[in-house]
XYZ file of C-alpha atoms in Angstrom:
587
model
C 8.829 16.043 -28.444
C 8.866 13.815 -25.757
C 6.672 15.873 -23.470
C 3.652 16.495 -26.039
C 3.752 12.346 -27.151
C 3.543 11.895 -22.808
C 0.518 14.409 -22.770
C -1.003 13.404 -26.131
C -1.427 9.751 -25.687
C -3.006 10.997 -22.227
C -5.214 14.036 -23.718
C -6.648 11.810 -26.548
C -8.503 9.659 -23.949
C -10.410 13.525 -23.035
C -11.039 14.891 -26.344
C -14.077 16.275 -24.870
C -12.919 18.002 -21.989
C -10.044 19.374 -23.886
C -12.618 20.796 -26.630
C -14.483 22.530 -23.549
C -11.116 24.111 -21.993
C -10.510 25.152 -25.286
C -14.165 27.019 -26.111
C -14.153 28.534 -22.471
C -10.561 29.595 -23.146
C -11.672 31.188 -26.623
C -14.919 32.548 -24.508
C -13.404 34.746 -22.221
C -10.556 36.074 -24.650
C -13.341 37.118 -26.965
C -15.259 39.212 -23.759
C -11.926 40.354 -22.992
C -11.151 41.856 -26.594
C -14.568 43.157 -26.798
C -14.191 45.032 -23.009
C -11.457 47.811 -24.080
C -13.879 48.592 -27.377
C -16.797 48.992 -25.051
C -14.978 50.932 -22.493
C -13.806 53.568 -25.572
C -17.124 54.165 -26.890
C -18.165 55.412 -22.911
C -15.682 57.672 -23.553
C -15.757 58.749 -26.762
C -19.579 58.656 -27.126
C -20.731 59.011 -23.648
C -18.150 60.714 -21.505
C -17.479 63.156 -24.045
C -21.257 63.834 -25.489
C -22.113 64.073 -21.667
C -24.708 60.908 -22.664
C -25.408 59.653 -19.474
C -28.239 56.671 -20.383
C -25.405 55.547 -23.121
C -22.755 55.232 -20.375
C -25.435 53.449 -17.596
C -26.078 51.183 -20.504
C -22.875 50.601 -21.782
C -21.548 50.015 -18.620
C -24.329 47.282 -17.762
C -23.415 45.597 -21.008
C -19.231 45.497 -19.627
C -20.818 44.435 -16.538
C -22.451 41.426 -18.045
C -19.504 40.831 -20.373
C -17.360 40.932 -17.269
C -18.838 38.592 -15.393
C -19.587 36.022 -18.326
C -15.513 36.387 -18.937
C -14.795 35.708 -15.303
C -17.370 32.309 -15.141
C -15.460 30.879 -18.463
C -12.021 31.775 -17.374
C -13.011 30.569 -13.877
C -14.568 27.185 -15.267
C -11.815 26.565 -18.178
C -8.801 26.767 -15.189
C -11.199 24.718 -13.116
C -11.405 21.442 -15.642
C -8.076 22.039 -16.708
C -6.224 21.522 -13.154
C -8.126 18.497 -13.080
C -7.158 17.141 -15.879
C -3.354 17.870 -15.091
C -3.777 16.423 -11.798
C -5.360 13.669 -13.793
C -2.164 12.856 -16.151
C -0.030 13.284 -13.063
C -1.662 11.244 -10.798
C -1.823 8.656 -14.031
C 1.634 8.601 -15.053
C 3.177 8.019 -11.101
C 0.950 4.961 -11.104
C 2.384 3.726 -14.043
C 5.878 4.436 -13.241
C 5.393 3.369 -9.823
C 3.716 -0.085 -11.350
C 6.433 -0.299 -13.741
C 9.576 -0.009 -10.922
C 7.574 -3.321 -9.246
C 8.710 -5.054 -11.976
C 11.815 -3.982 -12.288
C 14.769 -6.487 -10.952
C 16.894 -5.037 -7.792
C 19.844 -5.011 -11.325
C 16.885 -2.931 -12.872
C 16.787 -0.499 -9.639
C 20.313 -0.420 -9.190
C 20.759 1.209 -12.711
C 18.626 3.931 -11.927
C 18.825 4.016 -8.300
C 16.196 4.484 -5.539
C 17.023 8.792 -5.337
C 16.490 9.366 -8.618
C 13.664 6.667 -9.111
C 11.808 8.456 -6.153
C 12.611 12.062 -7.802
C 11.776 11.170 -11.587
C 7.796 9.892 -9.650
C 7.726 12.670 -7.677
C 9.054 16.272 -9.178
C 9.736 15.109 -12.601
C 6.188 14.340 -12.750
C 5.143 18.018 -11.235
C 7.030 19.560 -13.713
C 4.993 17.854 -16.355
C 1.868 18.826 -14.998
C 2.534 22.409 -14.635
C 3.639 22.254 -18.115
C 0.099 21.037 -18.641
C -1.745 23.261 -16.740
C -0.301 26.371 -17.991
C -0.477 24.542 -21.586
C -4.534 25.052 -20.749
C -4.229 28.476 -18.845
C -1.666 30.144 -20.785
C -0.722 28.244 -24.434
C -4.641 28.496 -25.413
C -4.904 32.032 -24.313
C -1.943 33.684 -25.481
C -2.151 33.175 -29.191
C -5.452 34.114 -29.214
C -5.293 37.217 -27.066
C -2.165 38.335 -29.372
C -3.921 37.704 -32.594
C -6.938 39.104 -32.046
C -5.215 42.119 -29.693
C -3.304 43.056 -33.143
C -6.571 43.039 -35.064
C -8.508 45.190 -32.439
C -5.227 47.194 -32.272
C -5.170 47.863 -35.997
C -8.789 48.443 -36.156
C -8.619 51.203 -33.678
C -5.910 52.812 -35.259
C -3.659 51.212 -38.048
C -0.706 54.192 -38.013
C -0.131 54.156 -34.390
C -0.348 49.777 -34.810
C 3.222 50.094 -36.572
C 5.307 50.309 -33.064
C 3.949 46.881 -32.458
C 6.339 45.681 -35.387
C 8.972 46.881 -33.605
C 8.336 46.249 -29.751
C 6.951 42.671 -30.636
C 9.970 41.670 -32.277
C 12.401 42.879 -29.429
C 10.578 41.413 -26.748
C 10.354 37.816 -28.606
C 14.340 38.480 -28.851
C 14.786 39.294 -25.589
C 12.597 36.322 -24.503
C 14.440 33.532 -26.938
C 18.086 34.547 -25.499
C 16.665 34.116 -21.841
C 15.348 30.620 -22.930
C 18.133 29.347 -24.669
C 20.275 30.269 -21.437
C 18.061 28.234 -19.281
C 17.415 24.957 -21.118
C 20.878 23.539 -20.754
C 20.691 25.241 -16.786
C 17.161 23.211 -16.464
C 19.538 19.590 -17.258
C 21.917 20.207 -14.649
C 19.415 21.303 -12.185
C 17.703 17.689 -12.537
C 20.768 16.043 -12.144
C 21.825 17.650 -9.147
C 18.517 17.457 -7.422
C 19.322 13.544 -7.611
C 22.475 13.565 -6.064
C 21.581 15.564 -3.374
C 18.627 13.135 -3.242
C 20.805 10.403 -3.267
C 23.048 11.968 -0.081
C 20.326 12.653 1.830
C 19.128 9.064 1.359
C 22.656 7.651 1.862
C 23.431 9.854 5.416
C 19.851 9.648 6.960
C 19.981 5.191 6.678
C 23.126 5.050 7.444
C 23.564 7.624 10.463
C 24.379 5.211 13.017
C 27.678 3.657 10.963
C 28.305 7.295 10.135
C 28.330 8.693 13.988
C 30.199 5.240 14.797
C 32.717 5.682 12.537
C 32.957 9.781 13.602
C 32.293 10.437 9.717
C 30.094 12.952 10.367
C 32.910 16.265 8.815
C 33.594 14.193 5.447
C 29.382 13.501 5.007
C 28.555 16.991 6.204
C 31.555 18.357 3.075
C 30.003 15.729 0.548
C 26.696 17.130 1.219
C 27.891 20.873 1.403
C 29.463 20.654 -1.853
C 26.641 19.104 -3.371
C 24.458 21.670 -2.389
C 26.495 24.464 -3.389
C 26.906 23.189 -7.027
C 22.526 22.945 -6.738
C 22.452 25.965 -5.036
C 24.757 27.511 -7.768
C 22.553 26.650 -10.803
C 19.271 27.503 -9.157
C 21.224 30.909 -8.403
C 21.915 30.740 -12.847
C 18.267 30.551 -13.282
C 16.815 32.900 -10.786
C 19.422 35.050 -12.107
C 18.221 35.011 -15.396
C 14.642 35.164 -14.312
C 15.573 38.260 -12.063
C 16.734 39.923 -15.316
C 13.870 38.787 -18.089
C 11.252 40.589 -15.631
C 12.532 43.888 -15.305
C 13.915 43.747 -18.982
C 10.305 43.315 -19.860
C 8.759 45.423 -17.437
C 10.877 47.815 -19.503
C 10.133 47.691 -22.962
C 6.541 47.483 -21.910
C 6.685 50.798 -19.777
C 8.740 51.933 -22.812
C 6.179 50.907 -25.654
C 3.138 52.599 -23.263
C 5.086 55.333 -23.197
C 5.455 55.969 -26.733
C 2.065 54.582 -27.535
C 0.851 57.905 -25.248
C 2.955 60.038 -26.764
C 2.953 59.458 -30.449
C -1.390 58.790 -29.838
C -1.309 62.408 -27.734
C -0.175 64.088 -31.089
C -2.398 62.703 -32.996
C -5.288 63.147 -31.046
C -4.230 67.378 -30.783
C -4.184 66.620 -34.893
C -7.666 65.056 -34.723
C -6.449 62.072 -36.194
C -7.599 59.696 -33.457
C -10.442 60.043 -30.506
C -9.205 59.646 -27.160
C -11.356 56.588 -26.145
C -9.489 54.784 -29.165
C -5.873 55.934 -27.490
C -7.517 54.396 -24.376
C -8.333 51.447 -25.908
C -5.281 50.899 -27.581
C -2.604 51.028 -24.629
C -5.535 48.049 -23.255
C -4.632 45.702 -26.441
C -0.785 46.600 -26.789
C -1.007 45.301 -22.720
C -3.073 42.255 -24.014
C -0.436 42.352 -26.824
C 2.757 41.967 -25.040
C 0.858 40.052 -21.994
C 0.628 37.314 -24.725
C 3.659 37.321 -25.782
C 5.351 37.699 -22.231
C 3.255 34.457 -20.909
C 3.983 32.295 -24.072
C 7.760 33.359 -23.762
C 7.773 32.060 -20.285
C 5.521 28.873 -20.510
C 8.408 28.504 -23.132
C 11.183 28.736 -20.701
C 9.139 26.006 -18.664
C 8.957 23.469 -21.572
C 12.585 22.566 -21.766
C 12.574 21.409 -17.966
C 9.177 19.508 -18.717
C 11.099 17.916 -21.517
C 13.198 16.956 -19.489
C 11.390 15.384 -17.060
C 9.565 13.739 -19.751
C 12.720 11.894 -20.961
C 13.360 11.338 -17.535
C 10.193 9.622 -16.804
C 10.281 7.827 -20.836
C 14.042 6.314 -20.213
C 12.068 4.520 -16.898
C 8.963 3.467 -19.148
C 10.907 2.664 -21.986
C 13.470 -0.010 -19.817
C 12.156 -3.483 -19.990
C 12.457 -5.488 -16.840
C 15.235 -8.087 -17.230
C 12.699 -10.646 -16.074
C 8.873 -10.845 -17.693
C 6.568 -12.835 -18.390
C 6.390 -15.013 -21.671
C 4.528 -14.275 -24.269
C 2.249 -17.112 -23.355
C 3.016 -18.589 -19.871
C 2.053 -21.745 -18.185
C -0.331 -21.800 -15.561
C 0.980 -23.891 -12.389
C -1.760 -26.588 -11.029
C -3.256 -26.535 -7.870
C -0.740 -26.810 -4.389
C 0.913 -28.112 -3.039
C 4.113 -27.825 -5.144
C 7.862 -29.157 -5.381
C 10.554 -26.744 -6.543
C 13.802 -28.010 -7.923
C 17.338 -26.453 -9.094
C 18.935 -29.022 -11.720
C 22.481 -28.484 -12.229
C 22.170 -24.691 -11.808
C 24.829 -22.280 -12.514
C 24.323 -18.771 -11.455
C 26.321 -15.148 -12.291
C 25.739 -12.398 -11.958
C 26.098 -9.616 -14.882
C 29.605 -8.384 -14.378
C 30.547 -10.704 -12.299
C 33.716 -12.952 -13.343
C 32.935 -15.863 -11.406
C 29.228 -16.993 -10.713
C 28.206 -16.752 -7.327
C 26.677 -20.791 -7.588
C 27.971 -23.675 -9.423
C 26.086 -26.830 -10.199
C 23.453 -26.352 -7.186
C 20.640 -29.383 -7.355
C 18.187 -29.005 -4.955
C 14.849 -30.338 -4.546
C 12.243 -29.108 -1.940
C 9.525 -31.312 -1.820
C 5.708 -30.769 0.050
C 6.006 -31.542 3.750
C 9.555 -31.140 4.083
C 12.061 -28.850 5.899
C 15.197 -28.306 4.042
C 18.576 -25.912 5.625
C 20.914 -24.729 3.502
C 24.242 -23.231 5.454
C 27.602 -22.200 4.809
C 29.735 -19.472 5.195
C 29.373 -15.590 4.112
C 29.424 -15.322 0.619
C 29.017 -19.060 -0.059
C 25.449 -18.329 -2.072
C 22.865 -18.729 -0.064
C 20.745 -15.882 -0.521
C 21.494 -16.263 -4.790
C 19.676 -19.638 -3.978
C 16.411 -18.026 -2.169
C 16.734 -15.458 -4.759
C 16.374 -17.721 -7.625
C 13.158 -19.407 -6.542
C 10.750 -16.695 -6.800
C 12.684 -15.859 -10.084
C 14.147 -12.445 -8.529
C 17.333 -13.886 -10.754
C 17.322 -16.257 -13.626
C 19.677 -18.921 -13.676
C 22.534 -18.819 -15.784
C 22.908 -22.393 -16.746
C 20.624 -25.188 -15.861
C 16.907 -24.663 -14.604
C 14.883 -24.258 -12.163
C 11.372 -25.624 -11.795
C 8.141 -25.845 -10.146
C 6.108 -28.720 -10.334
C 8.351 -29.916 -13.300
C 7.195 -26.458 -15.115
C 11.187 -24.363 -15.912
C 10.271 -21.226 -14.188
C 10.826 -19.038 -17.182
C 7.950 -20.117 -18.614
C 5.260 -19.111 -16.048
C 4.467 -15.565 -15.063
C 6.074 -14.346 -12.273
C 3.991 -12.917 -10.658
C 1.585 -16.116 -10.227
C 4.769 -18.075 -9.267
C 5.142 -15.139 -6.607
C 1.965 -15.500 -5.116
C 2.885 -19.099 -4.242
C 6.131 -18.055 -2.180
C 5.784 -16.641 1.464
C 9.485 -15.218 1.937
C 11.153 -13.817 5.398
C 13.832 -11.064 4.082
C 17.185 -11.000 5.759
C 16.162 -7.269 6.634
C 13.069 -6.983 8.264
C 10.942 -4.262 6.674
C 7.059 -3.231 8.098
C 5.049 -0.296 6.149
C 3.285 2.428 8.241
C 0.361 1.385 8.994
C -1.427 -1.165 11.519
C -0.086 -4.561 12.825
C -2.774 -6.203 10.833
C -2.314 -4.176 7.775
C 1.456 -5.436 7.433
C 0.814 -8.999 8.306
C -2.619 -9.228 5.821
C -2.780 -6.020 3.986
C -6.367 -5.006 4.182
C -9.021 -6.787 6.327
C -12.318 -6.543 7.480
C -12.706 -5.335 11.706
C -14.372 -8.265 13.226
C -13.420 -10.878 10.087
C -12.381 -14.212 9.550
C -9.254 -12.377 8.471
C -8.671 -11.343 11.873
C -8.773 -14.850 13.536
C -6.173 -15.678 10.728
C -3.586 -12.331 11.749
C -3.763 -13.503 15.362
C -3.239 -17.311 14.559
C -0.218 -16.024 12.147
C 0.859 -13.637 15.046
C 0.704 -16.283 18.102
C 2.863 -18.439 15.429
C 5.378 -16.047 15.305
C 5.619 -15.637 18.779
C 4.455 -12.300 18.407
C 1.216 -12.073 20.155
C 3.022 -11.482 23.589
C 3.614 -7.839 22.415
C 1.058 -6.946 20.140
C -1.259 -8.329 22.565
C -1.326 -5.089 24.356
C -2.294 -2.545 21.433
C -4.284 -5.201 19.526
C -3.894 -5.941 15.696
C -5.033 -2.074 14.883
C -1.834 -1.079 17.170
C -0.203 1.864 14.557
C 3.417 1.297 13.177
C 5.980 3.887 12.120
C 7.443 3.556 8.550
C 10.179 0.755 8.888
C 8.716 -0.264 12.106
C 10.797 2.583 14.065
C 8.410 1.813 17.044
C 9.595 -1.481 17.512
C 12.825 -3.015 18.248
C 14.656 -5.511 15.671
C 13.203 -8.794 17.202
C 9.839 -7.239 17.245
C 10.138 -6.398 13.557
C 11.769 -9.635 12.997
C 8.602 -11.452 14.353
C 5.913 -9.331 12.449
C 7.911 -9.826 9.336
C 7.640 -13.742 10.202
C 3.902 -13.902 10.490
C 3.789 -11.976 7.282
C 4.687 -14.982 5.435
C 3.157 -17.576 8.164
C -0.790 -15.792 7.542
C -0.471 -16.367 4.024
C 0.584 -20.273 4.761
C -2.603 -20.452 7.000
C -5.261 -21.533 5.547
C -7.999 -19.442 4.238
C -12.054 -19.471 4.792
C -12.297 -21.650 1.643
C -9.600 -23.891 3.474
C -6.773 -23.557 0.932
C -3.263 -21.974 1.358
C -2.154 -18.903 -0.697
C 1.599 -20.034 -0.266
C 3.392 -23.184 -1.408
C 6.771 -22.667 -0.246
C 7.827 -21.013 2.733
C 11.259 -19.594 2.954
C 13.523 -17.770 5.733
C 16.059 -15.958 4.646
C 18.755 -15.342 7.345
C 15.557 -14.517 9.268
C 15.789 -16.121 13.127
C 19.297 -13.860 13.548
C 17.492 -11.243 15.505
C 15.822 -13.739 17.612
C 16.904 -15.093 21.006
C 17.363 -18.847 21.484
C 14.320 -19.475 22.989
C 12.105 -17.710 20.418
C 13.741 -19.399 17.595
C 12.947 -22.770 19.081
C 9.705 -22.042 19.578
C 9.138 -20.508 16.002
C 10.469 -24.095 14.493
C 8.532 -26.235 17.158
C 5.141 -24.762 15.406
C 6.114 -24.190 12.425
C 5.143 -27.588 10.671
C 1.689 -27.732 12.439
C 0.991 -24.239 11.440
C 2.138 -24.232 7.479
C 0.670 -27.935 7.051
C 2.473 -29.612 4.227
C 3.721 -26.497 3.138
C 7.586 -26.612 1.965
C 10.043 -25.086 4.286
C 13.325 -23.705 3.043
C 15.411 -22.291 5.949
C 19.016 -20.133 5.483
C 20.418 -19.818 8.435
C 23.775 -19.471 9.771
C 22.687 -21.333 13.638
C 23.291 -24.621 13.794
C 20.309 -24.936 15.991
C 18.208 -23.721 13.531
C 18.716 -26.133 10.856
C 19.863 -29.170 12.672
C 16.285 -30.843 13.121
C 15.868 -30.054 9.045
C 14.754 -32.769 6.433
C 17.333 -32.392 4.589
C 20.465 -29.691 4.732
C 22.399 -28.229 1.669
C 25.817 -27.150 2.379
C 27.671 -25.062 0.219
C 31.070 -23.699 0.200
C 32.355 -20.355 -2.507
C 29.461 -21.631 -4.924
C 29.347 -24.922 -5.087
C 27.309 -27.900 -3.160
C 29.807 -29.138 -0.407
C 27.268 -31.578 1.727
C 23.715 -32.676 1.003
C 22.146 -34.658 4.016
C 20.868 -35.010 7.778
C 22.076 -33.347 10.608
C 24.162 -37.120 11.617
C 24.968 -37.797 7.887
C 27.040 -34.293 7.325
C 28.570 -34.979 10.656
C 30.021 -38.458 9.510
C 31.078 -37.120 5.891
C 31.232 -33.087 5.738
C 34.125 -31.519 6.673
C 32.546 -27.591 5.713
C 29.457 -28.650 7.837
C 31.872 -29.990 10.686
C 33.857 -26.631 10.579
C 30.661 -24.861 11.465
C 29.670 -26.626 14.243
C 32.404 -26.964 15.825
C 32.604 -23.315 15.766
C 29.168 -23.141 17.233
C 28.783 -26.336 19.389
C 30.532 -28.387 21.618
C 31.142 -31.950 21.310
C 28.198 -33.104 23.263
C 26.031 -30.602 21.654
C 26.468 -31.759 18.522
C 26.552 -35.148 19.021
């Protein structure tokens, strides 16, 4: 019951809506039981009798009937695709706000495919659950009721076939069902794989053409979608064969409804406008109970996308906010690691061992060392993407675990490894949302002339359009937008403060040249004020001007020092720039 808890808590919010789907619904199945009566006393009272006023005026008052029918029908499928498109559009933003919290441990458990499929078609399927709950669901039960109690009333005898053609159409309907529930599962499943494969060959299609993998992708995909192609083939199948099956029995039960109601009528047992009028409700009868059979063929695949969509709502993000978080004080801030031990779930070794590390306002601090030595588990601790697994890690003396993170969050400016823009506008990537003609603007262009950026987005201006990923631009183009990102909010705003506290580069001048590189670090300190600067970079020449540079080496702190000091006592920090530098270079 998944799927009616999802749509209940949802529904209970529009009582009153649901009340007025639910009259109009009740509205037009009364005018449509009363049409067929109408329509047999025209013929039995004015075709008949040759009463020509009684059929004019009967036929105004179907007229009338008709078109009241047609406005409540019309206005109940009208507020009830709103409100489906209502519980839709509600539940992706709350799964969508819910996967922001979620760790990348959190992701990788579900996966982007099937996160991206469970937000998009598992929530479809739940609204068209919904909106054929309101255009079908309230109908059907009502127009089979009362269609056995007009159905009776215009002839009780001839009312006993429905107690056999009911029965054999439910039958019929039940067996299809129970065929296509389990069908529905699989279907779901494989819709995510092949979601996951197109994901997987379209990112990576350069490695894959490099590597000449394009035959064992192309049979990974093929196979995938023949197994999808083979259960959708199951259920249209089975839907291929319910139609005609019912088309059947209900040319079948018309039939015999004419000719059992034909020898009664030559008996005088029943009036030919009531034989007229019957065939109308057995239609309405077995319309009823065709609809509700299929709307319950449709429920099990709402179900489950409903679980689908509950097993994302229902998983807690590894890391939350306390119950009662501190609030950090005004900027700007030091951050500290104390004897931290990190590992990852899994994992048996941890990935850092007994890091200290403090990163003080106004300073510039490196950390470098070799692939896989932890440097990226370091910036990832820091905005608390990862909790530490022993010691702590702190900002302004407050243990990060006990402030929200998403306030700590808004106090880090961080350059990924892997530069990502959205589609969208220069300015909208660097500052979201601004004003034309703002102070926000001056700020993008300041942030953008930091980043040594200006020189190409110059041209278009800040409104210049970018692609999804930045596909327009090359990788040091991307690189640089992605850096004054995180510079604008280290500028200050019109009230003069800074939204960031600590700025941090993650692996992020590799796409740069030389020369842009140096001139990125030549501003930076004049443009991010007394900001703290945490740089991880694998050049020499990036870091070698730092405060203060943290070497590590397979987890654990190797060097702590200047540029000169590590020189004189770090054999790690040596090994890299020799590798890098000559002798006069780094001397």
């Amino acid at each position: 019951m998944t799927l009616a808890r999802m749509a209940g808590s949802f529904l209970r919010r529009r009582r009153g809506i649901v009340a007025a789907i639910v009259l109009l619904q009740l509205a037009q199945v009364v005018f449509n039981l009363w049409l067929p009566s109408l329509g047999a006393d025209i013929i039995d009272r004015g075709i008949l009798r040759d009463d020509t006023p009684f059929i004019w005026r009967m036929g105004g008052v179907m007229f009338g009937a008709t078109l009241v029918q047609i406005g409540c029908s019309v206005l109940a499928i009208y507020l009830g695709s709103r409100t489906a498109m209502a519980l839709g559009r509600e539940l992706r933003a709350e799964t969508f706000r819910h996967v922001q919290r979620f760790t990348t441990a959190d992701r990788h458990r579900f996966g982007a495919p099937t996160l991206v499929t469970r937000t998009t078609n598992d929530v479809t399927q739940i609204q068209m659950v919904v909106l054929l709950t309101f255009t079908v669901i309230v109908n059907a039960p009502i127009m089979g009721i009362g269609g056995v109690v007009m159905a009776i009333r215009q002839d009780p005898q001839l009312s006993l076939l429905l107690l056999l053609v009911v029965p054999l159409l439910l039958t019929l309907i039940l067996l299809v069902m129970s065929a296509l529930s389990p069908r529905h599962v699989i279907q779901q499943k494989r819709i995510d794989r092949i979601s996951t494969l197109l994901r997987e060959q379209l990112t990576g299609v350069r490695v894959i053409r490099a590597f000449r993998r394009q035959g064992a992708e192309s049979r990974k995909f093929d196979e995938a979608n023949t197994q999808l192609r083979s259960v959708w083939l199951q259920i249209g199948t089975l839907w291929a064969f319910l139609i005609p099956a019912t088309n059947i029995i209900v040319g079948l039960s018309s039939a015999a409804v004419v000719w059992t109601g034909g020898h009664r009528i030559v008996a005088g047992q029943m009036q030919v406008g009531a034989l007229a009028a019957f065939i109308s409700y057995l239609m309405m009868i077995l319309g009823a109970v065709t609809m509700t059979g299929m709307m319950a063929m449709l429920y099990p695949r709402g179900q489950v996308s409903a679980k689908r969509i509950r097993e994302i709502l229902d998983t807690q993000p590894s890391i939350a906010a306390p119950e009662h978080p501190l609030r950090l004080p005004p900027g700007p801030l030091t951050f500290a690691l104390d004897h931290v031990t990190l590992r990852y779930p899994g994992a048996e070794e941890p990935v850092l061992r007994d890091v200290s590390l403090t990163l003080a306002p106004g300073t510039t601090t490196a950390i470098v060392g070799s692939t896989g030595s932890g440097k990226s588990s370091v910036v990832r601790l820091l905005p608390r993407l990862v909790d530490a697994s022993d010691g702590v890690v702190t900002a302004e003396g407050i243990p990060l675990t006990a402030l929200d993170p998403a306030e700590l969050r808004r106090r880090i400016a961080v350059v990924p490894q892997q530069a990502f823009l959205f589609s969208g506008t220069v300015a909208s990537n660097v500052a979201g949302r601004i004003r034309p003609g703002g102070e926000e603007e001056e700020r993008v262009i300041k942030a953008l002339k930091a980043a040594q950026a200006w020189d190409f987005v110059s041209e278009g201006g800040i409104h210049a359009s970018i692609e999804a990923g930045g596909r327009n631009l090359s990788g040091g183009q991307r690189q640089r937008l992605t850096i004054a990102r995180a510079l604008y909010r280290c500028l200050p705003d019109p009230q003069g403060k800074r939204q960031a506290d600590l700025l941090v580069f993650d692996d992020s001048f590799s796409a740069l040249d030389f020369a842009t590189d140096a001139r990125i670090r030549l501003s930076l300190r004049d443009t991010v004020g007394d900001t703290t600067i945490l740089i991880v970079a694998q050049r020499v020449a990036t870091v070698r001007s730092s405060t203060a540079i943290l070497v590590l080496d397979r987890g654990g702190v190797a060097g702590l020092g200047t540029h000169d000091e590590l020189m004189r006592n770090c054999a790690p920090y040596q090994e890299i720039v020799a590798s890098q530098l000559s002798a006069e270079e780094a001397a």
